[in-house]
PDB file of C-alpha atoms in Angstrom:
ATOM      1  CA  UNK P 104     104.382 100.163  85.118  1.00  0.00           C
ATOM      2  CA  UNK P 105     101.433  98.416  83.466  1.00  0.00           C
ATOM      3  CA  UNK P 106      98.340  99.672  82.100  1.00  0.00           C
ATOM      4  CA  UNK P 107      95.088  97.640  81.586  1.00  0.00           C
ATOM      5  CA  UNK P 108      92.181  99.058  79.774  1.00  0.00           C
ATOM      6  CA  UNK P 109      89.142  97.526  78.554  1.00  0.00           C
ATOM      7  CA  UNK P 110      85.503  98.464  77.289  1.00  0.00           C
ATOM      8  CA  UNK P 111      81.994  96.775  78.326  1.00  0.00           C
ATOM      9  CA  UNK P 112      78.939  97.180  76.649  1.00  0.00           C
ATOM     10  CA  UNK P 113      77.546  99.864  79.249  1.00  0.00           C
ATOM     11  CA  UNK P 114      80.477 101.729  80.392  1.00  0.00           C
ATOM     12  CA  UNK P 115      84.425 102.231  79.646  1.00  0.00           C
ATOM     13  CA  UNK P 116      86.646 100.480  82.206  1.00  0.00           C
ATOM     14  CA  UNK P 117      90.087 102.038  82.537  1.00  0.00           C
ATOM     15  CA  UNK P 118      91.683 100.532  85.773  1.00  0.00           C
ATOM     16  CA  UNK P 119      96.013 101.443  85.463  1.00  0.00           C
ATOM     17  CA  UNK P 120      98.145  99.685  87.802  1.00  0.00           C
ATOM     18  CA  UNK P 121     101.644 100.842  88.797  1.00  0.00           C
ATOM     19  CA  UNK P 122     104.084  98.363  90.482  1.00  0.00           C
ATOM     20  CA  UNK P 123     107.433  99.394  91.864  1.00  0.00           C
ATOM     21  CA  UNK P 124     109.185  96.480  93.888  1.00  0.00           C
ATOM     22  CA  UNK P 125     112.162  96.554  96.234  1.00  0.00           C
ATOM     23  CA  UNK P 126     115.297  95.107  95.621  1.00  0.00           C
ATOM     24  CA  UNK P 127     116.496  91.546  96.734  1.00  0.00           C
ATOM     25  CA  UNK P 128     112.822  90.091  97.165  1.00  0.00           C
ATOM     26  CA  UNK P 129     110.865  87.610  94.714  1.00  0.00           C
ATOM     27  CA  UNK P 130     107.404  89.408  94.253  1.00  0.00           C
ATOM     28  CA  UNK P 131     104.725  88.976  91.453  1.00  0.00           C
ATOM     29  CA  UNK P 132     105.603  90.343  88.274  1.00  0.00           C
ATOM     30  CA  UNK P 133     103.398  93.586  87.198  1.00  0.00           C
ATOM     31  CA  UNK P 134     100.901  91.579  85.090  1.00  0.00           C
ATOM     32  CA  UNK P 135      99.853  89.423  87.781  1.00  0.00           C
ATOM     33  CA  UNK P 136      99.429  92.271  90.218  1.00  0.00           C
ATOM     34  CA  UNK P 137      97.405  94.398  87.472  1.00  0.00           C
ATOM     35  CA  UNK P 138      95.413  91.264  86.741  1.00  0.00           C
ATOM     36  CA  UNK P 139      94.634  90.591  90.477  1.00  0.00           C
ATOM     37  CA  UNK P 140      93.661  94.538  91.338  1.00  0.00           C
ATOM     38  CA  UNK P 141      91.385  94.572  87.727  1.00  0.00           C
ATOM     39  CA  UNK P 142      89.658  91.811  89.110  1.00  0.00           C
ATOM     40  CA  UNK P 143      88.916  93.093  92.709  1.00  0.00           C
ATOM     41  CA  UNK P 144      87.798  96.467  91.319  1.00  0.00           C
ATOM     42  CA  UNK P 145      85.750  95.303  88.755  1.00  0.00           C
ATOM     43  CA  UNK P 146      83.711  92.947  91.266  1.00  0.00           C
ATOM     44  CA  UNK P 147      83.313  96.006  93.413  1.00  0.00           C
ATOM     45  CA  UNK P 148      82.184  98.049  90.170  1.00  0.00           C
ATOM     46  CA  UNK P 149      85.152 100.704  90.325  1.00  0.00           C
ATOM     47  CA  UNK P 150      85.448 101.393  86.477  1.00  0.00           C
ATOM     48  CA  UNK P 151      88.335 103.970  86.927  1.00  0.00           C
ATOM     49  CA  UNK P 152      91.107 103.790  88.886  1.00  0.00           C
ATOM     50  CA  UNK P 153      95.064 104.387  89.358  1.00  0.00           C
ATOM     51  CA  UNK P 154      96.541 102.118  92.179  1.00  0.00           C
ATOM     52  CA  UNK P 155     100.171 102.267  92.893  1.00  0.00           C
ATOM     53  CA  UNK P 156     101.635  98.895  94.275  1.00  0.00           C
ATOM     54  CA  UNK P 157     104.700  99.250  96.125  1.00  0.00           C
ATOM     55  CA  UNK P 158     106.498  95.641  97.460  1.00  0.00           C
ATOM     56  CA  UNK P 159     108.450  97.200 100.366  1.00  0.00           C
ATOM     57  CA  UNK P 160     110.213  95.564 103.380  1.00  0.00           C
ATOM     58  CA  UNK P 161     110.148  95.602 107.397  1.00  0.00           C
ATOM     59  CA  UNK P 162     112.022  98.382 107.690  1.00  0.00           C
ATOM     60  CA  UNK P 163     109.976 100.913 105.506  1.00  0.00           C
ATOM     61  CA  UNK P 164     106.875  99.594 106.293  1.00  0.00           C
ATOM     62  CA  UNK P 165     107.320 100.253 110.161  1.00  0.00           C
ATOM     63  CA  UNK P 166     108.438 103.628 109.068  1.00  0.00           C
ATOM     64  CA  UNK P 167     105.174 104.351 107.491  1.00  0.00           C
ATOM     65  CA  UNK P 168     102.726 102.773 109.791  1.00  0.00           C
ATOM     66  CA  UNK P 169     104.674 104.919 112.822  1.00  0.00           C
ATOM     67  CA  UNK P 170     104.721 107.827 110.804  1.00  0.00           C
ATOM     68  CA  UNK P 171     100.845 107.849 109.479  1.00  0.00           C
ATOM     69  CA  UNK P 172      99.273 105.228 111.458  1.00  0.00           C
ATOM     70  CA  UNK P 173     101.094 106.026 114.793  1.00  0.00           C
ATOM     71  CA  UNK P 174     101.548 102.289 115.293  1.00  0.00           C
ATOM     72  CA  UNK P 175     104.946 101.015 116.500  1.00  0.00           C
ATOM     73  CA  UNK P 176     105.237  97.794 114.930  1.00  0.00           C
ATOM     74  CA  UNK P 177     105.751  95.765 111.339  1.00  0.00           C
ATOM     75  CA  UNK P 178     102.897  95.632 109.221  1.00  0.00           C
ATOM     76  CA  UNK P 179     101.871  93.312 106.076  1.00  0.00           C
ATOM     77  CA  UNK P 180      99.908  96.026 103.960  1.00  0.00           C
ATOM     78  CA  UNK P 181      99.478  99.945 104.377  1.00  0.00           C
ATOM     79  CA  UNK P 182      96.953 101.217 102.072  1.00  0.00           C
ATOM     80  CA  UNK P 183      96.800 104.764 101.118  1.00  0.00           C
ATOM     81  CA  UNK P 184      93.298 105.804  99.860  1.00  0.00           C
ATOM     82  CA  UNK P 185      93.713 109.092  98.037  1.00  0.00           C
ATOM     83  CA  UNK P 186      90.698 109.362  96.023  1.00  0.00           C
ATOM     84  CA  UNK P 187      87.677 107.091  96.088  1.00  0.00           C
ATOM     85  CA  UNK P 188      85.549 108.717  93.624  1.00  0.00           C
ATOM     86  CA  UNK P 189      84.746 109.406  90.790  1.00  0.00           C
ATOM     87  CA  UNK P 190      88.310 107.633  90.169  1.00  0.00           C
ATOM     88  CA  UNK P 191      90.023 105.531  92.800  1.00  0.00           C
ATOM     89  CA  UNK P 192      93.272 106.612  93.407  1.00  0.00           C
ATOM     90  CA  UNK P 193      95.620 104.656  95.728  1.00  0.00           C
ATOM     91  CA  UNK P 194      99.087 103.604  97.162  1.00  0.00           C
ATOM     92  CA  UNK P 195      99.167  99.769  98.511  1.00  0.00           C
ATOM     93  CA  UNK P 196     102.108  98.963 100.318  1.00  0.00           C
ATOM     94  CA  UNK P 197     103.033  95.274 100.816  1.00  0.00           C
ATOM     95  CA  UNK P 198     105.703  94.133 103.143  1.00  0.00           C
ATOM     96  CA  UNK P 199     107.880  91.919 101.016  1.00  0.00           C
ATOM     97  CA  UNK P 200     109.366  90.506 104.455  1.00  0.00           C
ATOM     98  CA  UNK P 201     105.917  90.097 106.202  1.00  0.00           C
ATOM     99  CA  UNK P 202     104.296  88.323 103.741  1.00  0.00           C
ATOM    100  CA  UNK P 203     107.178  85.770 103.541  1.00  0.00           C
ATOM    101  CA  UNK P 204     107.119  85.216 107.316  1.00  0.00           C
ATOM    102  CA  UNK P 205     103.138  84.757 107.197  1.00  0.00           C
ATOM    103  CA  UNK P 206     103.132  82.589 104.183  1.00  0.00           C
ATOM    104  CA  UNK P 207     105.458  80.578 106.140  1.00  0.00           C
ATOM    105  CA  UNK P 208     103.242  80.386 109.371  1.00  0.00           C
ATOM    106  CA  UNK P 209     100.076  79.514 107.199  1.00  0.00           C
ATOM    107  CA  UNK P 210     101.854  77.046 105.429  1.00  0.00           C
ATOM    108  CA  UNK P 211     100.827  78.751 102.565  1.00  0.00           C
ATOM    109  CA  UNK P 212     102.573  79.451  98.936  1.00  0.00           C
ATOM    110  CA  UNK P 213     104.273  83.236  98.897  1.00  0.00           C
ATOM    111  CA  UNK P 214     102.296  83.964  95.874  1.00  0.00           C
ATOM    112  CA  UNK P 215      98.852  83.190  97.778  1.00  0.00           C
ATOM    113  CA  UNK P 216     100.010  85.339 100.493  1.00  0.00           C
ATOM    114  CA  UNK P 217     101.002  88.246  98.407  1.00  0.00           C
ATOM    115  CA  UNK P 218      97.318  87.601  96.657  1.00  0.00           C
ATOM    116  CA  UNK P 219      95.771  87.812 100.248  1.00  0.00           C
ATOM    117  CA  UNK P 220      97.349  91.098 101.065  1.00  0.00           C
ATOM    118  CA  UNK P 221      97.057  92.931  97.634  1.00  0.00           C
ATOM    119  CA  UNK P 222      93.319  92.393  97.824  1.00  0.00           C
ATOM    120  CA  UNK P 223      93.152  93.287 101.336  1.00  0.00           C
ATOM    121  CA  UNK P 224      94.708  96.521 100.139  1.00  0.00           C
ATOM    122  CA  UNK P 225      92.453  96.881  97.299  1.00  0.00           C
ATOM    123  CA  UNK P 226      89.250  96.522  99.335  1.00  0.00           C
ATOM    124  CA  UNK P 227      90.300  99.247 101.569  1.00  0.00           C
ATOM    125  CA  UNK P 228      90.526 101.133  98.590  1.00  0.00           C
ATOM    126  CA  UNK P 229      86.649 100.465  98.006  1.00  0.00           C
ATOM    127  CA  UNK P 230      85.640 101.414 101.314  1.00  0.00           C
ATOM    128  CA  UNK P 231      86.001  98.645 103.593  1.00  0.00           C
ATOM    129  CA  UNK P 232      87.424  98.695 106.802  1.00  0.00           C
ATOM    130  CA  UNK P 233      88.591  96.083 109.406  1.00  0.00           C
ATOM    131  CA  UNK P 234      88.485  98.482 112.475  1.00  0.00           C
ATOM    132  CA  UNK P 235      85.681  96.618 114.201  1.00  0.00           C
ATOM    133  CA  UNK P 236      84.892  92.759 114.512  1.00  0.00           C
ATOM    134  CA  UNK P 237      81.919  93.115 112.137  1.00  0.00           C
ATOM    135  CA  UNK P 238      83.555  94.888 109.493  1.00  0.00           C
ATOM    136  CA  UNK P 239      86.594  92.784 109.703  1.00  0.00           C
ATOM    137  CA  UNK P 240      84.313  89.682 109.532  1.00  0.00           C
ATOM    138  CA  UNK P 241      82.607  90.945 106.160  1.00  0.00           C
ATOM    139  CA  UNK P 242      85.780  92.378 104.659  1.00  0.00           C
ATOM    140  CA  UNK P 243      87.725  88.752 105.792  1.00  0.00           C
ATOM    141  CA  UNK P 244      84.880  86.845 103.753  1.00  0.00           C
ATOM    142  CA  UNK P 245      85.012  89.231 100.970  1.00  0.00           C
ATOM    143  CA  UNK P 246      88.825  89.173 100.801  1.00  0.00           C
ATOM    144  CA  UNK P 247      88.679  85.217 100.868  1.00  0.00           C
ATOM    145  CA  UNK P 248      86.677  84.955  97.650  1.00  0.00           C
ATOM    146  CA  UNK P 249      88.790  87.119  95.503  1.00  0.00           C
ATOM    147  CA  UNK P 250      91.505  85.164  96.836  1.00  0.00           C
ATOM    148  CA  UNK P 251      89.903  81.959  95.660  1.00  0.00           C
ATOM    149  CA  UNK P 252      89.113  83.360  92.224  1.00  0.00           C
ATOM    150  CA  UNK P 253      92.626  84.680  91.746  1.00  0.00           C
ATOM    151  CA  UNK P 254      94.126  81.257  92.902  1.00  0.00           C
ATOM    152  CA  UNK P 255      91.769  79.708  90.254  1.00  0.00           C
ATOM    153  CA  UNK P 256      92.632  81.834  87.470  1.00  0.00           C
ATOM    154  CA  UNK P 257      96.502  81.648  88.316  1.00  0.00           C
ATOM    155  CA  UNK P 258      95.947  77.852  88.349  1.00  0.00           C
ATOM    156  CA  UNK P 259      93.834  77.872  84.514  1.00  0.00           C
ATOM    157  CA  UNK P 260      96.906  79.704  83.341  1.00  0.00           C
ATOM    158  CA  UNK P 261      99.740  77.370  84.770  1.00  0.00           C
ATOM    159  CA  UNK P 262      97.985  74.756  82.992  1.00  0.00           C
ATOM    160  CA  UNK P 263      97.844  76.417  79.650  1.00  0.00           C
ATOM    161  CA  UNK P 264     101.440  77.282  79.836  1.00  0.00           C
TER     162      UNK P 264
END
């Protein structure tokens, strides 16, 4: 688990991120996940949050999708927003197997696909929805803006290290 806390002049920002991994899959490290979660939450003006990110597999993802959403297919990310005010509290399940397939299909690095799914999950925590076409379009545009920011930040870190 990784904890990030920071202060600004106007208000205290306290965002905690916990990361759990499924064995056998290459997934982002906890500090990278925390940076992305924090970036989105701060961008969405959410100052206090506890987000649990669980990297899972097809079997678990499909079971969650069936049990809670009554869908009978594998999915890439499922978000359970437990609280949204005054503190955002949520669980985000990212399917590592599906992420790998989607990255390959889109011809993007797996790291970028994980970023995209993580951002998507955090936006759901902030109240965005993708059920209707217009909402989906708006959410996708916002998502891709955050993915671009995260990729730029990751690129800068890569040059320094």
